[in-house]
Short mmCIF file of the C-alpha atoms (twelve columns), coordinates in Angstrom:
data_MODEL
# 
_entry.id   MODEL 
# 
loop_
_atom_site.group_PDB 
_atom_site.id 
_atom_site.type_symbol 
_atom_site.label_atom_id 
_atom_site.label_alt_id 
_atom_site.label_comp_id 
_atom_site.label_asym_id 
_atom_site.label_seq_id 
_atom_site.Cartn_x 
_atom_site.Cartn_y 
_atom_site.Cartn_z 
_atom_site.pdbx_PDB_model_num 
ATOM 1   C CA . MET A 1   -4.731  21.800  0.643   1 
ATOM 2   C CA . THR A 2   -2.368  19.834  3.049   1 
ATOM 3   C CA . VAL A 3   -5.343  18.680  5.546   1 
ATOM 4   C CA . SER A 4   -4.512  16.570  8.905   1 
ATOM 5   C CA . LEU A 5   -4.395  13.054  8.635   1 
ATOM 6   C CA . GLY A 6   -8.336  13.620  10.408  1 
ATOM 7   C CA . ASP A 7   -9.337  14.663  7.503   1 
ATOM 8   C CA . PHE A 8   -8.741  11.879  5.091   1 
ATOM 9   C CA . VAL A 9   -10.111 9.086   7.991   1 
ATOM 10  C CA . GLU A 10  -13.245 11.602  7.628   1 
ATOM 11  C CA . GLN A 11  -13.300 11.085  3.803   1 
ATOM 12  C CA . ALA A 12  -12.115 7.228   3.741   1 
ATOM 13  C CA . GLY A 13  -15.318 6.179   5.675   1 
ATOM 14  C CA . GLY A 14  -15.937 3.034   4.958   1 
ATOM 15  C CA . ALA A 15  -13.507 3.219   1.765   1 
ATOM 16  C CA . MET A 16  -11.184 0.338   -0.084  1 
ATOM 17  C CA . VAL A 17  -7.742  1.853   -0.245  1 
ATOM 18  C CA . ILE A 18  -4.988  1.713   -3.178  1 
ATOM 19  C CA . VAL A 19  -1.590  0.953   -0.994  1 
ATOM 20  C CA . THR A 20  0.912   1.736   -3.403  1 
ATOM 21  C CA . ALA A 21  4.802   1.041   -3.075  1 
ATOM 22  C CA . ALA A 22  8.422   0.984   -4.234  1 
ATOM 23  C CA . ALA A 23  11.480  -1.435  -3.241  1 
ATOM 24  C CA . ALA A 24  14.640  -1.991  -5.263  1 
ATOM 25  C CA . GLY A 25  13.274  -0.739  -8.366  1 
ATOM 26  C CA . ARG A 26  10.066  -2.697  -7.874  1 
ATOM 27  C CA . ARG A 27  7.042   -1.302  -8.518  1 
ATOM 28  C CA . ALA A 28  3.883   -2.521  -7.264  1 
ATOM 29  C CA . GLY A 29  -0.292  -1.285  -6.090  1 
ATOM 30  C CA . CYS A 30  -3.521  -3.444  -4.531  1 
ATOM 31  C CA . LEU A 31  -6.604  -2.483  -3.465  1 
ATOM 32  C CA . VAL A 32  -6.850  -3.163  0.228   1 
ATOM 33  C CA . GLY A 33  -9.986  -3.308  2.467   1 
ATOM 34  C CA . PHE A 34  -8.602  -3.286  5.393   1 
ATOM 35  C CA . ALA A 35  -7.215  -0.014  6.574   1 
ATOM 36  C CA . SER A 36  -7.199  2.612   9.935   1 
ATOM 37  C CA . GLN A 37  -5.725  5.543   11.777  1 
ATOM 38  C CA . VAL A 38  -4.506  3.657   14.808  1 
ATOM 39  C CA . SER A 39  -3.137  6.783   16.896  1 
ATOM 40  C CA . VAL A 40  -4.193  10.531  17.285  1 
ATOM 41  C CA . ARG A 41  -1.745  11.768  18.926  1 
ATOM 42  C CA . PRO A 42  1.349   10.237  17.759  1 
ATOM 43  C CA . PRO A 43  -0.941  10.578  13.665  1 
ATOM 44  C CA . ARG A 44  -0.711  6.524   12.489  1 
ATOM 45  C CA . PHE A 45  -2.594  4.428   10.419  1 
ATOM 46  C CA . LEU A 46  -2.488  1.567   9.106   1 
ATOM 47  C CA . VAL A 47  -3.247  -1.089  6.459   1 
ATOM 48  C CA . ALA A 48  -3.202  -4.978  5.995   1 
ATOM 49  C CA . LEU A 49  -1.933  -6.211  2.818   1 
ATOM 50  C CA . SER A 50  -2.426  -10.011 1.730   1 
ATOM 51  C CA . THR A 51  0.795   -12.496 2.259   1 
ATOM 52  C CA . ALA A 52  -0.472  -13.480 -1.156  1 
ATOM 53  C CA . ASN A 53  0.005   -10.151 -2.952  1 
ATOM 54  C CA . HIS A 54  2.660   -8.794  -5.754  1 
ATOM 55  C CA . THR A 55  2.597   -5.905  -3.079  1 
ATOM 56  C CA . TYR A 56  3.415   -7.422  0.022   1 
ATOM 57  C CA . ARG A 57  6.107   -9.029  -1.198  1 
ATOM 58  C CA . VAL A 58  7.192   -5.147  -2.534  1 
ATOM 59  C CA . ALA A 59  6.010   -3.092  0.800   1 
ATOM 60  C CA . ALA A 60  8.013   -5.366  2.262   1 
ATOM 61  C CA . GLY A 61  11.485  -4.029  1.383   1 
ATOM 62  C CA . ALA A 62  9.774   -0.061  1.142   1 
ATOM 63  C CA . SER A 63  10.501  2.601   4.060   1 
ATOM 64  C CA . ALA A 64  7.104   4.644   2.478   1 
ATOM 65  C CA . LEU A 65  3.915   3.904   1.006   1 
ATOM 66  C CA . ALA A 66  0.929   5.680   -0.276  1 
ATOM 67  C CA . VAL A 67  -2.338  4.699   0.490   1 
ATOM 68  C CA . HIS A 68  -4.855  6.695   -2.321  1 
ATOM 69  C CA . LEU A 69  -9.273  7.099   -1.462  1 
ATOM 70  C CA . ILE A 70  -10.535 6.842   -4.786  1 
ATOM 71  C CA . ASP A 71  -14.449 8.563   -6.577  1 
ATOM 72  C CA . ALA A 72  -17.025 5.802   -6.087  1 
ATOM 73  C CA . GLU A 73  -17.181 5.464   -9.050  1 
ATOM 74  C CA . ASP A 74  -14.141 5.358   -10.077 1 
ATOM 75  C CA . HIS A 75  -14.866 1.377   -11.561 1 
ATOM 76  C CA . ARG A 76  -11.686 1.902   -13.756 1 
ATOM 77  C CA . LEU A 77  -8.495  1.879   -11.924 1 
ATOM 78  C CA . ALA A 78  -10.596 0.294   -8.473  1 
ATOM 79  C CA . GLU A 79  -11.004 -2.352  -11.462 1 
ATOM 80  C CA . LEU A 80  -6.577  -3.199  -12.792 1 
ATOM 81  C CA . PHE A 81  -5.857  -2.869  -8.074  1 
ATOM 82  C CA . GLY A 82  -8.422  -5.328  -7.663  1 
ATOM 83  C CA . THR A 83  -8.248  -7.816  -10.152 1 
ATOM 84  C CA . ARG A 84  -5.146  -7.377  -12.032 1 
ATOM 85  C CA . THR A 85  -2.648  -9.097  -9.580  1 
ATOM 86  C CA . GLY A 86  1.969   -6.870  -10.658 1 
ATOM 87  C CA . ASP A 87  3.044   -10.923 -10.681 1 
ATOM 88  C CA . GLU A 88  1.907   -10.545 -14.144 1 
ATOM 89  C CA . LEU A 89  1.296   -6.874  -15.407 1 
ATOM 90  C CA . ASP A 90  3.670   -2.778  -14.297 1 
ATOM 91  C CA . LYS A 91  -0.423  -1.815  -13.556 1 
ATOM 92  C CA . PHE A 92  1.572   1.979   -13.411 1 
ATOM 93  C CA . THR A 93  1.692   1.845   -17.252 1 
ATOM 94  C CA . ARG A 94  -1.684  1.781   -17.393 1 
ATOM 95  C CA . CYS A 95  -2.973  5.212   -14.986 1 
ATOM 96  C CA . ALA A 96  -1.376  8.230   -14.759 1 
ATOM 97  C CA . TRP A 97  0.801   8.719   -11.558 1 
ATOM 98  C CA . THR A 98  4.319   10.815  -10.236 1 
ATOM 99  C CA . ALA A 99  6.650   9.057   -7.685  1 
ATOM 100 C CA . GLY A 100 6.775   9.994   -4.235  1 
ATOM 101 C CA . PRO A 101 8.853   9.577   -1.514  1 
ATOM 102 C CA . ASP A 102 11.619  7.026   -2.124  1 
ATOM 103 C CA . GLY A 103 9.856   6.276   -5.511  1 
ATOM 104 C CA . VAL A 104 6.325   5.628   -3.854  1 
ATOM 105 C CA . PRO A 105 4.037   6.146   -6.514  1 
ATOM 106 C CA . VAL A 106 1.025   8.408   -6.073  1 
ATOM 107 C CA . LEU A 107 -1.527  8.427   -8.709  1 
ATOM 108 C CA . ASP A 108 -2.781  11.256  -9.890  1 
ATOM 109 C CA . ALA A 109 -6.696  9.981   -9.985  1 
ATOM 110 C CA . ALA A 110 -7.282  9.237   -6.269  1 
ATOM 111 C CA . THR A 111 -9.131  11.722  -4.621  1 
ATOM 112 C CA . ALA A 112 -6.639  11.960  -1.104  1 
ATOM 113 C CA . VAL A 113 -3.504  10.545  -0.338  1 
ATOM 114 C CA . LEU A 114 -1.440  9.982   2.786   1 
ATOM 115 C CA . LEU A 115 2.183   9.072   2.211   1 
ATOM 116 C CA . GLY A 116 3.342   6.956   5.423   1 
ATOM 117 C CA . ARG A 117 6.647   6.230   6.928   1 
ATOM 118 C CA . VAL A 118 6.978   2.521   7.676   1 
ATOM 119 C CA . LEU A 119 7.371   2.022   10.995  1 
ATOM 120 C CA . GLU A 120 6.059   -1.145  12.344  1 
ATOM 121 C CA . ARG A 121 5.304   -4.593  9.874   1 
ATOM 122 C CA . ILE A 122 3.234   -6.504  12.157  1 
ATOM 123 C CA . PRO A 123 1.841   -10.027 11.195  1 
ATOM 124 C CA . PHE A 124 -2.286  -11.224 11.676  1 
ATOM 125 C CA . GLY A 125 -2.782  -14.506 9.902   1 
ATOM 126 C CA . ASP A 126 -2.460  -13.553 6.530   1 
ATOM 127 C CA . HIS A 127 -2.037  -9.605  5.406   1 
ATOM 128 C CA . VAL A 128 0.715   -8.084  7.218   1 
ATOM 129 C CA . GLY A 129 0.358   -5.112  9.163   1 
ATOM 130 C CA . HIS A 130 2.151   -1.746  7.665   1 
ATOM 131 C CA . LEU A 131 2.219   1.124   10.603  1 
ATOM 132 C CA . LEU A 132 1.987   4.809   8.730   1 
ATOM 133 C CA . GLU A 133 4.289   7.538   10.571  1 
ATOM 134 C CA . PRO A 134 1.860   9.997   8.127   1 
ATOM 135 C CA . ILE A 135 4.660   12.351  6.714   1 
ATOM 136 C CA . SER A 136 2.447   14.282  4.376   1 
ATOM 137 C CA . VAL A 137 -1.669  14.248  3.892   1 
ATOM 138 C CA . THR A 138 -3.523  15.576  0.589   1 
ATOM 139 C CA . VAL A 139 -7.734  15.631  -0.097  1 
ATOM 140 C CA . ARG A 140 -7.416  16.934  -3.769  1 
ATOM 141 C CA . ARG A 141 -11.491 16.607  -3.242  1 
ATOM 142 C CA . LYS A 142 -14.403 15.336  -1.208  1 
ATOM 143 C CA . THR A 143 -15.998 12.549  -3.445  1 
ATOM 144 C CA . ALA A 144 -17.944 9.822   -2.245  1 
ATOM 145 C CA . PRO A 145 -15.290 7.015   -1.766  1 
ATOM 146 C CA . PHE A 146 -15.246 3.279   -3.412  1 
ATOM 147 C CA . THR A 147 -16.256 1.028   -0.416  1 
ATOM 148 C CA . LEU A 148 -15.737 -2.064  0.413   1 
ATOM 149 C CA . ALA A 149 -19.096 -3.517  -0.704  1 
ATOM 150 C CA . GLN A 150 -18.798 -1.708  -4.140  1 
ATOM 151 C CA . GLY A 151 -14.725 -3.696  -4.137  1 
ATOM 152 C CA . MET A 152 -16.691 -7.714  -2.864  1 
ATOM 153 C CA . LEU A 153 -18.134 -6.974  -5.991  1 
ATOM 154 C CA . LEU A 154 -14.975 -7.609  -7.854  1 
ATOM 155 C CA . GLU A 155 -13.039 -11.124 -8.493  1 
ATOM 156 C CA . PRO A 156 -9.786  -10.735 -6.628  1 
ATOM 157 C CA . ALA A 157 -6.357  -11.335 -8.664  1 
ATOM 158 C CA . HIS A 158 -5.263  -13.739 -5.540  1 
ATOM 159 C CA . PRO A 159 -7.752  -16.042 -4.503  1 
ATOM 160 C CA . VAL A 160 -9.047  -15.819 -0.642  1 
ATOM 161 C CA . GLU A 161 -8.655  -18.656 1.260   1 
ATOM 162 C CA . GLU A 162 -10.261 -19.108 4.190   1 
ATOM 163 C CA . SER A 163 -11.133 -21.406 6.606   1 
# 
């Protein structure tokens, strides 16, 4: 069912998301804790990717990104995208997905998906914000999302540097 950005954000409340990208024949995806709606009119969504991530490097050349909500119980998918790096393995050989706009991977197991055109990239220190204009927003089923609290229990694929 296609819905509004507001419906996606309402379901997301405190969720971690999986962001996927495709560019120059490469695919990537990672678990992200920094994501939020940032405008109502026009609708805009922002995801921040760590500059240490393989996904960031692929997303730097991508024209569109997919933002996925996953079920709170989907630890397998959260671990795949949160504890493994695309520098070492192709995560997409380990999960079901289909190609979206410009080849961006859309995860079949996601409970909701925002496909967004990248309008701008904004540096935020060790993360770069990707401002998205929604192309489509789909809620497949409403469930409790995988949360930041759950994600904090995972060992990240790339070390988090603290100042």
